[in-house]
PDB file of C-alpha atoms in Angstrom:
ATOM      1  CA  UNK A   1     -38.724   6.271 -49.585  1.00  0.00           C
ATOM      2  CA  UNK A   2     -39.547   3.811 -52.361  1.00  0.00           C
ATOM      3  CA  UNK A   3     -42.374   1.351 -51.654  1.00  0.00           C
ATOM      4  CA  UNK A   4     -40.050  -1.455 -52.852  1.00  0.00           C
ATOM      5  CA  UNK A   5     -38.294  -1.136 -49.480  1.00  0.00           C
ATOM      6  CA  UNK A   6     -41.068  -3.003 -47.729  1.00  0.00           C
ATOM      7  CA  UNK A   7     -38.772  -3.898 -44.812  1.00  0.00           C
ATOM      8  CA  UNK A   8     -38.593  -0.180 -44.045  1.00  0.00           C
ATOM      9  CA  UNK A   9     -42.182   0.795 -44.833  1.00  0.00           C
ATOM     10  CA  UNK A  10     -44.037  -2.269 -43.498  1.00  0.00           C
ATOM     11  CA  UNK A  11     -41.861  -3.842 -40.837  1.00  0.00           C
ATOM     12  CA  UNK A  12     -44.561  -6.239 -39.612  1.00  0.00           C
ATOM     13  CA  UNK A  13     -45.567  -7.612 -43.020  1.00  0.00           C
ATOM     14  CA  UNK A  14     -45.052 -11.308 -43.918  1.00  0.00           C
ATOM     15  CA  UNK A  15     -42.471 -10.292 -46.524  1.00  0.00           C
ATOM     16  CA  UNK A  16     -40.493  -8.323 -43.930  1.00  0.00           C
ATOM     17  CA  UNK A  17     -40.582 -11.397 -41.704  1.00  0.00           C
ATOM     18  CA  UNK A  18     -39.233 -13.476 -44.601  1.00  0.00           C
ATOM     19  CA  UNK A  19     -36.334 -11.034 -44.965  1.00  0.00           C
ATOM     20  CA  UNK A  20     -35.609 -11.315 -41.249  1.00  0.00           C
ATOM     21  CA  UNK A  21     -35.454 -15.082 -41.704  1.00  0.00           C
ATOM     22  CA  UNK A  22     -33.056 -14.606 -44.613  1.00  0.00           C
ATOM     23  CA  UNK A  23     -30.968 -12.280 -42.441  1.00  0.00           C
ATOM     24  CA  UNK A  24     -30.776 -14.928 -39.721  1.00  0.00           C
ATOM     25  CA  UNK A  25     -29.753 -17.614 -42.218  1.00  0.00           C
ATOM     26  CA  UNK A  26     -27.024 -15.347 -43.584  1.00  0.00           C
ATOM     27  CA  UNK A  27     -25.747 -14.624 -40.083  1.00  0.00           C
ATOM     28  CA  UNK A  28     -25.577 -18.350 -39.289  1.00  0.00           C
ATOM     29  CA  UNK A  29     -23.359 -18.951 -42.320  1.00  0.00           C
ATOM     30  CA  UNK A  30     -20.723 -16.831 -40.588  1.00  0.00           C
ATOM     31  CA  UNK A  31     -20.512 -18.875 -37.379  1.00  0.00           C
ATOM     32  CA  UNK A  32     -17.340 -20.752 -38.349  1.00  0.00           C
ATOM     33  CA  UNK A  33     -15.957 -18.366 -40.964  1.00  0.00           C
ATOM     34  CA  UNK A  34     -16.391 -14.619 -41.301  1.00  0.00           C
ATOM     35  CA  UNK A  35     -19.096 -13.699 -43.816  1.00  0.00           C
ATOM     36  CA  UNK A  36     -19.007  -9.936 -44.364  1.00  0.00           C
ATOM     37  CA  UNK A  37     -18.820  -9.500 -48.133  1.00  0.00           C
ATOM     38  CA  UNK A  38     -21.843 -10.958 -49.886  1.00  0.00           C
ATOM     39  CA  UNK A  39     -22.662 -10.814 -53.580  1.00  0.00           C
ATOM     40  CA  UNK A  40     -26.273 -11.167 -54.660  1.00  0.00           C
ATOM     41  CA  UNK A  41     -27.044 -12.161 -58.235  1.00  0.00           C
ATOM     42  CA  UNK A  42     -29.707 -13.937 -60.289  1.00  0.00           C
ATOM     43  CA  UNK A  43     -29.850 -16.328 -63.206  1.00  0.00           C
ATOM     44  CA  UNK A  44     -31.557 -13.812 -65.483  1.00  0.00           C
ATOM     45  CA  UNK A  45     -33.110 -10.334 -65.583  1.00  0.00           C
ATOM     46  CA  UNK A  46     -36.172  -9.178 -63.631  1.00  0.00           C
ATOM     47  CA  UNK A  47     -35.907 -11.828 -60.917  1.00  0.00           C
ATOM     48  CA  UNK A  48     -35.813  -9.225 -58.136  1.00  0.00           C
ATOM     49  CA  UNK A  49     -32.159  -9.383 -57.077  1.00  0.00           C
ATOM     50  CA  UNK A  50     -31.804  -5.616 -56.597  1.00  0.00           C
ATOM     51  CA  UNK A  51     -34.922  -5.403 -54.438  1.00  0.00           C
ATOM     52  CA  UNK A  52     -33.634  -8.380 -52.454  1.00  0.00           C
ATOM     53  CA  UNK A  53     -30.299  -6.612 -51.890  1.00  0.00           C
ATOM     54  CA  UNK A  54     -31.970  -3.427 -50.666  1.00  0.00           C
ATOM     55  CA  UNK A  55     -34.442  -5.121 -48.333  1.00  0.00           C
ATOM     56  CA  UNK A  56     -31.842  -7.479 -46.901  1.00  0.00           C
ATOM     57  CA  UNK A  57     -29.630  -4.456 -46.208  1.00  0.00           C
ATOM     58  CA  UNK A  58     -32.464  -2.734 -44.342  1.00  0.00           C
ATOM     59  CA  UNK A  59     -33.222  -5.889 -42.357  1.00  0.00           C
ATOM     60  CA  UNK A  60     -29.571  -6.319 -41.353  1.00  0.00           C
ATOM     61  CA  UNK A  61     -29.373  -2.658 -40.305  1.00  0.00           C
ATOM     62  CA  UNK A  62     -32.493  -3.100 -38.177  1.00  0.00           C
ATOM     63  CA  UNK A  63     -30.528  -5.655 -36.142  1.00  0.00           C
ATOM     64  CA  UNK A  64     -28.028  -2.934 -35.223  1.00  0.00           C
ATOM     65  CA  UNK A  65     -25.337  -3.496 -37.841  1.00  0.00           C
ATOM     66  CA  UNK A  66     -23.893  -1.078 -40.382  1.00  0.00           C
ATOM     67  CA  UNK A  67     -24.380  -2.054 -44.014  1.00  0.00           C
ATOM     68  CA  UNK A  68     -22.956  -0.807 -47.290  1.00  0.00           C
ATOM     69  CA  UNK A  69     -24.787  -1.594 -50.509  1.00  0.00           C
ATOM     70  CA  UNK A  70     -22.575  -1.491 -53.611  1.00  0.00           C
ATOM     71  CA  UNK A  71     -24.425  -1.301 -56.915  1.00  0.00           C
ATOM     72  CA  UNK A  72     -22.030  -3.198 -59.182  1.00  0.00           C
ATOM     73  CA  UNK A  73     -24.673  -3.781 -61.841  1.00  0.00           C
ATOM     74  CA  UNK A  74     -23.099  -1.043 -63.925  1.00  0.00           C
ATOM     75  CA  UNK A  75     -25.128  -2.048 -66.984  1.00  0.00           C
ATOM     76  CA  UNK A  76     -28.453  -1.487 -65.245  1.00  0.00           C
ATOM     77  CA  UNK A  77     -27.951   0.331 -61.918  1.00  0.00           C
ATOM     78  CA  UNK A  78     -31.025   0.270 -59.693  1.00  0.00           C
ATOM     79  CA  UNK A  79     -30.094   0.893 -56.052  1.00  0.00           C
ATOM     80  CA  UNK A  80     -30.260   4.688 -56.418  1.00  0.00           C
ATOM     81  CA  UNK A  81     -33.912   4.330 -57.440  1.00  0.00           C
ATOM     82  CA  UNK A  82     -34.783   2.036 -54.539  1.00  0.00           C
ATOM     83  CA  UNK A  83     -33.175   4.360 -51.976  1.00  0.00           C
ATOM     84  CA  UNK A  84     -34.150   7.529 -53.880  1.00  0.00           C
ATOM     85  CA  UNK A  85     -30.604   8.832 -54.308  1.00  0.00           C
ATOM     86  CA  UNK A  86     -28.791  10.789 -56.977  1.00  0.00           C
ATOM     87  CA  UNK A  87     -26.670   8.833 -59.438  1.00  0.00           C
ATOM     88  CA  UNK A  88     -24.635  11.549 -61.144  1.00  0.00           C
ATOM     89  CA  UNK A  89     -21.557   9.822 -59.772  1.00  0.00           C
ATOM     90  CA  UNK A  90     -21.007   6.455 -58.142  1.00  0.00           C
ATOM     91  CA  UNK A  91     -19.038   3.236 -58.548  1.00  0.00           C
ATOM     92  CA  UNK A  92     -18.295   3.768 -62.238  1.00  0.00           C
ATOM     93  CA  UNK A  93     -16.794   7.209 -61.616  1.00  0.00           C
ATOM     94  CA  UNK A  94     -14.963   6.099 -58.457  1.00  0.00           C
ATOM     95  CA  UNK A  95     -13.202   3.312 -60.344  1.00  0.00           C
ATOM     96  CA  UNK A  96     -11.729   5.695 -62.919  1.00  0.00           C
ATOM     97  CA  UNK A  97     -10.738   8.445 -60.482  1.00  0.00           C
ATOM     98  CA  UNK A  98      -8.146   8.703 -57.742  1.00  0.00           C
ATOM     99  CA  UNK A  99     -10.495   9.668 -54.928  1.00  0.00           C
ATOM    100  CA  UNK A 100     -11.349   8.073 -51.584  1.00  0.00           C
ATOM    101  CA  UNK A 101     -14.421   5.852 -51.405  1.00  0.00           C
ATOM    102  CA  UNK A 102     -15.974   8.045 -48.701  1.00  0.00           C
ATOM    103  CA  UNK A 103     -16.456  10.772 -51.305  1.00  0.00           C
ATOM    104  CA  UNK A 104     -18.842   8.524 -53.254  1.00  0.00           C
ATOM    105  CA  UNK A 105     -20.710   6.639 -50.523  1.00  0.00           C
ATOM    106  CA  UNK A 106     -24.144   8.134 -49.858  1.00  0.00           C
ATOM    107  CA  UNK A 107     -26.272   8.317 -46.737  1.00  0.00           C
ATOM    108  CA  UNK A 108     -29.837   6.963 -46.907  1.00  0.00           C
ATOM    109  CA  UNK A 109     -32.988   7.541 -44.888  1.00  0.00           C
ATOM    110  CA  UNK A 110     -32.503   4.116 -43.315  1.00  0.00           C
ATOM    111  CA  UNK A 111     -30.308   4.252 -40.190  1.00  0.00           C
ATOM    112  CA  UNK A 112     -27.255   2.055 -40.636  1.00  0.00           C
ATOM    113  CA  UNK A 113     -27.504   1.717 -44.422  1.00  0.00           C
ATOM    114  CA  UNK A 114     -25.235   3.539 -46.870  1.00  0.00           C
ATOM    115  CA  UNK A 115     -25.080   3.081 -50.637  1.00  0.00           C
ATOM    116  CA  UNK A 116     -22.415   3.322 -53.299  1.00  0.00           C
ATOM    117  CA  UNK A 117     -24.628   3.809 -56.335  1.00  0.00           C
ATOM    118  CA  UNK A 118     -23.685   2.514 -59.771  1.00  0.00           C
ATOM    119  CA  UNK A 119     -23.038   5.887 -61.351  1.00  0.00           C
ATOM    120  CA  UNK A 120     -23.275   6.647 -65.085  1.00  0.00           C
ATOM    121  CA  UNK A 121     -23.300   3.551 -67.311  1.00  0.00           C
ATOM    122  CA  UNK A 122     -19.710   3.050 -68.574  1.00  0.00           C
ATOM    123  CA  UNK A 123     -18.591   1.572 -71.917  1.00  0.00           C
ATOM    124  CA  UNK A 124     -16.465  -1.083 -70.174  1.00  0.00           C
ATOM    125  CA  UNK A 125     -18.308  -2.397 -67.079  1.00  0.00           C
ATOM    126  CA  UNK A 126     -16.606  -5.813 -67.008  1.00  0.00           C
ATOM    127  CA  UNK A 127     -13.143  -4.244 -67.038  1.00  0.00           C
ATOM    128  CA  UNK A 128     -14.073  -1.849 -64.237  1.00  0.00           C
ATOM    129  CA  UNK A 129     -15.509  -4.442 -61.838  1.00  0.00           C
ATOM    130  CA  UNK A 130     -12.559  -6.723 -62.543  1.00  0.00           C
ATOM    131  CA  UNK A 131      -9.976  -4.037 -61.823  1.00  0.00           C
ATOM    132  CA  UNK A 132      -7.496  -3.964 -58.950  1.00  0.00           C
ATOM    133  CA  UNK A 133      -9.148  -0.766 -57.724  1.00  0.00           C
ATOM    134  CA  UNK A 134     -12.439  -2.659 -57.361  1.00  0.00           C
ATOM    135  CA  UNK A 135     -10.708  -5.394 -55.380  1.00  0.00           C
ATOM    136  CA  UNK A 136      -9.136  -2.813 -53.068  1.00  0.00           C
ATOM    137  CA  UNK A 137     -12.486  -1.085 -52.624  1.00  0.00           C
ATOM    138  CA  UNK A 138     -14.162  -4.300 -51.475  1.00  0.00           C
ATOM    139  CA  UNK A 139     -11.407  -4.957 -48.955  1.00  0.00           C
ATOM    140  CA  UNK A 140     -11.446  -1.372 -47.657  1.00  0.00           C
ATOM    141  CA  UNK A 141     -15.196  -1.137 -47.112  1.00  0.00           C
ATOM    142  CA  UNK A 142     -15.302  -4.567 -45.460  1.00  0.00           C
ATOM    143  CA  UNK A 143     -13.193  -3.000 -42.709  1.00  0.00           C
ATOM    144  CA  UNK A 144     -15.477   0.041 -42.462  1.00  0.00           C
ATOM    145  CA  UNK A 145     -18.874  -1.722 -42.314  1.00  0.00           C
ATOM    146  CA  UNK A 146     -20.279  -4.752 -40.523  1.00  0.00           C
ATOM    147  CA  UNK A 147     -21.697  -6.082 -43.795  1.00  0.00           C
ATOM    148  CA  UNK A 148     -21.184  -5.314 -47.485  1.00  0.00           C
ATOM    149  CA  UNK A 149     -23.858  -6.376 -49.990  1.00  0.00           C
ATOM    150  CA  UNK A 150     -22.946  -6.236 -53.679  1.00  0.00           C
ATOM    151  CA  UNK A 151     -25.649  -6.102 -56.361  1.00  0.00           C
ATOM    152  CA  UNK A 152     -24.362  -7.564 -59.653  1.00  0.00           C
ATOM    153  CA  UNK A 153     -25.721  -8.331 -63.124  1.00  0.00           C
ATOM    154  CA  UNK A 154     -27.284 -11.772 -63.702  1.00  0.00           C
ATOM    155  CA  UNK A 155     -24.606 -14.484 -63.584  1.00  0.00           C
ATOM    156  CA  UNK A 156     -25.470 -16.082 -66.940  1.00  0.00           C
ATOM    157  CA  UNK A 157     -25.784 -12.928 -69.029  1.00  0.00           C
ATOM    158  CA  UNK A 158     -22.319 -11.374 -68.594  1.00  0.00           C
ATOM    159  CA  UNK A 159     -18.976 -12.050 -66.893  1.00  0.00           C
ATOM    160  CA  UNK A 160     -19.197  -9.270 -64.266  1.00  0.00           C
ATOM    161  CA  UNK A 161     -20.805 -11.403 -61.554  1.00  0.00           C
ATOM    162  CA  UNK A 162     -18.430 -14.330 -62.090  1.00  0.00           C
ATOM    163  CA  UNK A 163     -15.466 -11.986 -61.631  1.00  0.00           C
ATOM    164  CA  UNK A 164     -16.841 -10.455 -58.422  1.00  0.00           C
ATOM    165  CA  UNK A 165     -17.869 -13.833 -56.995  1.00  0.00           C
ATOM    166  CA  UNK A 166     -14.186 -14.563 -56.445  1.00  0.00           C
ATOM    167  CA  UNK A 167     -13.745 -11.452 -54.272  1.00  0.00           C
ATOM    168  CA  UNK A 168     -16.491 -12.050 -51.700  1.00  0.00           C
ATOM    169  CA  UNK A 169     -17.138 -14.357 -48.757  1.00  0.00           C
ATOM    170  CA  UNK A 170     -20.323 -15.780 -50.228  1.00  0.00           C
ATOM    171  CA  UNK A 171     -22.983 -15.541 -52.923  1.00  0.00           C
ATOM    172  CA  UNK A 172     -26.772 -15.562 -52.732  1.00  0.00           C
ATOM    173  CA  UNK A 173     -28.655 -16.557 -55.886  1.00  0.00           C
ATOM    174  CA  UNK A 174     -32.104 -15.011 -56.413  1.00  0.00           C
ATOM    175  CA  UNK A 175     -34.579 -17.015 -58.496  1.00  0.00           C
ATOM    176  CA  UNK A 176     -38.073 -15.914 -59.523  1.00  0.00           C
ATOM    177  CA  UNK A 177     -40.722 -18.437 -58.510  1.00  0.00           C
ATOM    178  CA  UNK A 178     -42.682 -19.746 -61.491  1.00  0.00           C
ATOM    179  CA  UNK A 179     -40.542 -17.815 -63.972  1.00  0.00           C
ATOM    180  CA  UNK A 180     -37.075 -19.358 -64.061  1.00  0.00           C
ATOM    181  CA  UNK A 181     -36.863 -22.939 -65.296  1.00  0.00           C
ATOM    182  CA  UNK A 182     -34.845 -25.580 -63.488  1.00  0.00           C
ATOM    183  CA  UNK A 183     -32.255 -25.891 -66.255  1.00  0.00           C
ATOM    184  CA  UNK A 184     -31.547 -22.150 -66.236  1.00  0.00           C
ATOM    185  CA  UNK A 185     -31.209 -22.112 -62.448  1.00  0.00           C
ATOM    186  CA  UNK A 186     -28.812 -25.061 -62.619  1.00  0.00           C
ATOM    187  CA  UNK A 187     -26.714 -23.232 -65.215  1.00  0.00           C
ATOM    188  CA  UNK A 188     -26.442 -20.271 -62.858  1.00  0.00           C
ATOM    189  CA  UNK A 189     -25.278 -22.505 -59.998  1.00  0.00           C
ATOM    190  CA  UNK A 190     -22.820 -24.333 -62.273  1.00  0.00           C
ATOM    191  CA  UNK A 191     -21.329 -21.042 -63.407  1.00  0.00           C
ATOM    192  CA  UNK A 192     -20.771 -19.965 -59.807  1.00  0.00           C
ATOM    193  CA  UNK A 193     -19.256 -23.336 -58.940  1.00  0.00           C
ATOM    194  CA  UNK A 194     -16.921 -23.029 -61.928  1.00  0.00           C
ATOM    195  CA  UNK A 195     -15.271 -19.911 -60.492  1.00  0.00           C
ATOM    196  CA  UNK A 196     -15.067 -21.375 -56.996  1.00  0.00           C
ATOM    197  CA  UNK A 197     -17.779 -19.195 -55.476  1.00  0.00           C
ATOM    198  CA  UNK A 198     -19.144 -20.109 -52.060  1.00  0.00           C
ATOM    199  CA  UNK A 199     -22.900 -20.277 -52.549  1.00  0.00           C
ATOM    200  CA  UNK A 200     -24.583 -19.384 -49.265  1.00  0.00           C
ATOM    201  CA  UNK A 201     -28.043 -20.183 -50.543  1.00  0.00           C
ATOM    202  CA  UNK A 202     -30.849 -19.364 -52.919  1.00  0.00           C
ATOM    203  CA  UNK A 203     -33.783 -17.024 -52.429  1.00  0.00           C
ATOM    204  CA  UNK A 204     -37.015 -17.923 -54.189  1.00  0.00           C
ATOM    205  CA  UNK A 205     -38.547 -14.562 -55.009  1.00  0.00           C
ATOM    206  CA  UNK A 206     -42.005 -13.527 -56.232  1.00  0.00           C
ATOM    207  CA  UNK A 207     -43.729 -16.384 -54.404  1.00  0.00           C
ATOM    208  CA  UNK A 208     -47.528 -16.410 -54.211  1.00  0.00           C
ATOM    209  CA  UNK A 209     -48.473 -14.374 -51.149  1.00  0.00           C
ATOM    210  CA  UNK A 210     -52.252 -14.445 -51.695  1.00  0.00           C
ATOM    211  CA  UNK A 211     -52.872 -16.961 -48.937  1.00  0.00           C
ATOM    212  CA  UNK A 212     -52.065 -16.566 -45.262  1.00  0.00           C
ATOM    213  CA  UNK A 213     -49.317 -19.139 -45.653  1.00  0.00           C
ATOM    214  CA  UNK A 214     -46.102 -18.703 -47.542  1.00  0.00           C
ATOM    215  CA  UNK A 215     -42.931 -20.619 -48.108  1.00  0.00           C
ATOM    216  CA  UNK A 216     -39.308 -19.735 -48.276  1.00  0.00           C
ATOM    217  CA  UNK A 217     -36.682 -22.039 -49.607  1.00  0.00           C
ATOM    218  CA  UNK A 218     -32.972 -22.141 -49.068  1.00  0.00           C
ATOM    219  CA  UNK A 219     -30.067 -24.481 -49.382  1.00  0.00           C
ATOM    220  CA  UNK A 220     -26.538 -24.333 -48.127  1.00  0.00           C
ATOM    221  CA  UNK A 221     -23.395 -24.698 -50.165  1.00  0.00           C
ATOM    222  CA  UNK A 222     -21.976 -28.203 -50.107  1.00  0.00           C
ATOM    223  CA  UNK A 223     -25.268 -29.868 -49.268  1.00  0.00           C
ATOM    224  CA  UNK A 224     -27.743 -31.612 -51.541  1.00  0.00           C
ATOM    225  CA  UNK A 225     -30.442 -31.250 -48.911  1.00  0.00           C
ATOM    226  CA  UNK A 226     -32.857 -28.532 -49.979  1.00  0.00           C
ATOM    227  CA  UNK A 227     -34.885 -27.281 -47.059  1.00  0.00           C
ATOM    228  CA  UNK A 228     -38.415 -25.953 -47.217  1.00  0.00           C
ATOM    229  CA  UNK A 229     -39.949 -24.124 -44.320  1.00  0.00           C
ATOM    230  CA  UNK A 230     -43.571 -23.195 -43.954  1.00  0.00           C
ATOM    231  CA  UNK A 231     -44.720 -20.075 -42.194  1.00  0.00           C
ATOM    232  CA  UNK A 232     -48.243 -19.038 -41.324  1.00  0.00           C
TER     233      UNK A 232
END
């Protein structure tokens, strides 16, 4: 199992605890309305969205729920590497074939977590993720699993994430601490707002963990109150 899945390899680490906190926050967003289909994106590349997807999936599964991870970043699929799975076929091949989704969903070593890998990189990723077959897939798997997490390309770079944001119950935006500037992060939020996405919150990734204290930040959609919590 890849070391990037720290929630599976080091369950008592501070980072694993931070993911459990994120899991709890996500679960609380579904108190009044059902939140089963969640898209996770970033403002730009290399902010850690794919690792966040995988570790959040593991953390949710550890609470006794079934989780499906869909790698919809067809331009740069990563989930098969994190879960050490084959990627000869996956979402890209499913979307152009007339087969059932169960034929493409893969088991992982983590109990409760299954993955629909990205598959071979297609020439038309935006068209595929915006297809009616993709919409039907999301609805079907939301009935088969307790939670569906969708990994998408960065929201600013291409249209894929904006298209998928309209098909889910909520969106989590991953931002790299000390790397993404405020203007770029605001552009990402504005782009999600433009398509009517429900932003569940933001995850500040790559925070300094050298000290015994660490911070996690989050905000809720519709509120200007950014909350900062301190853990030790």
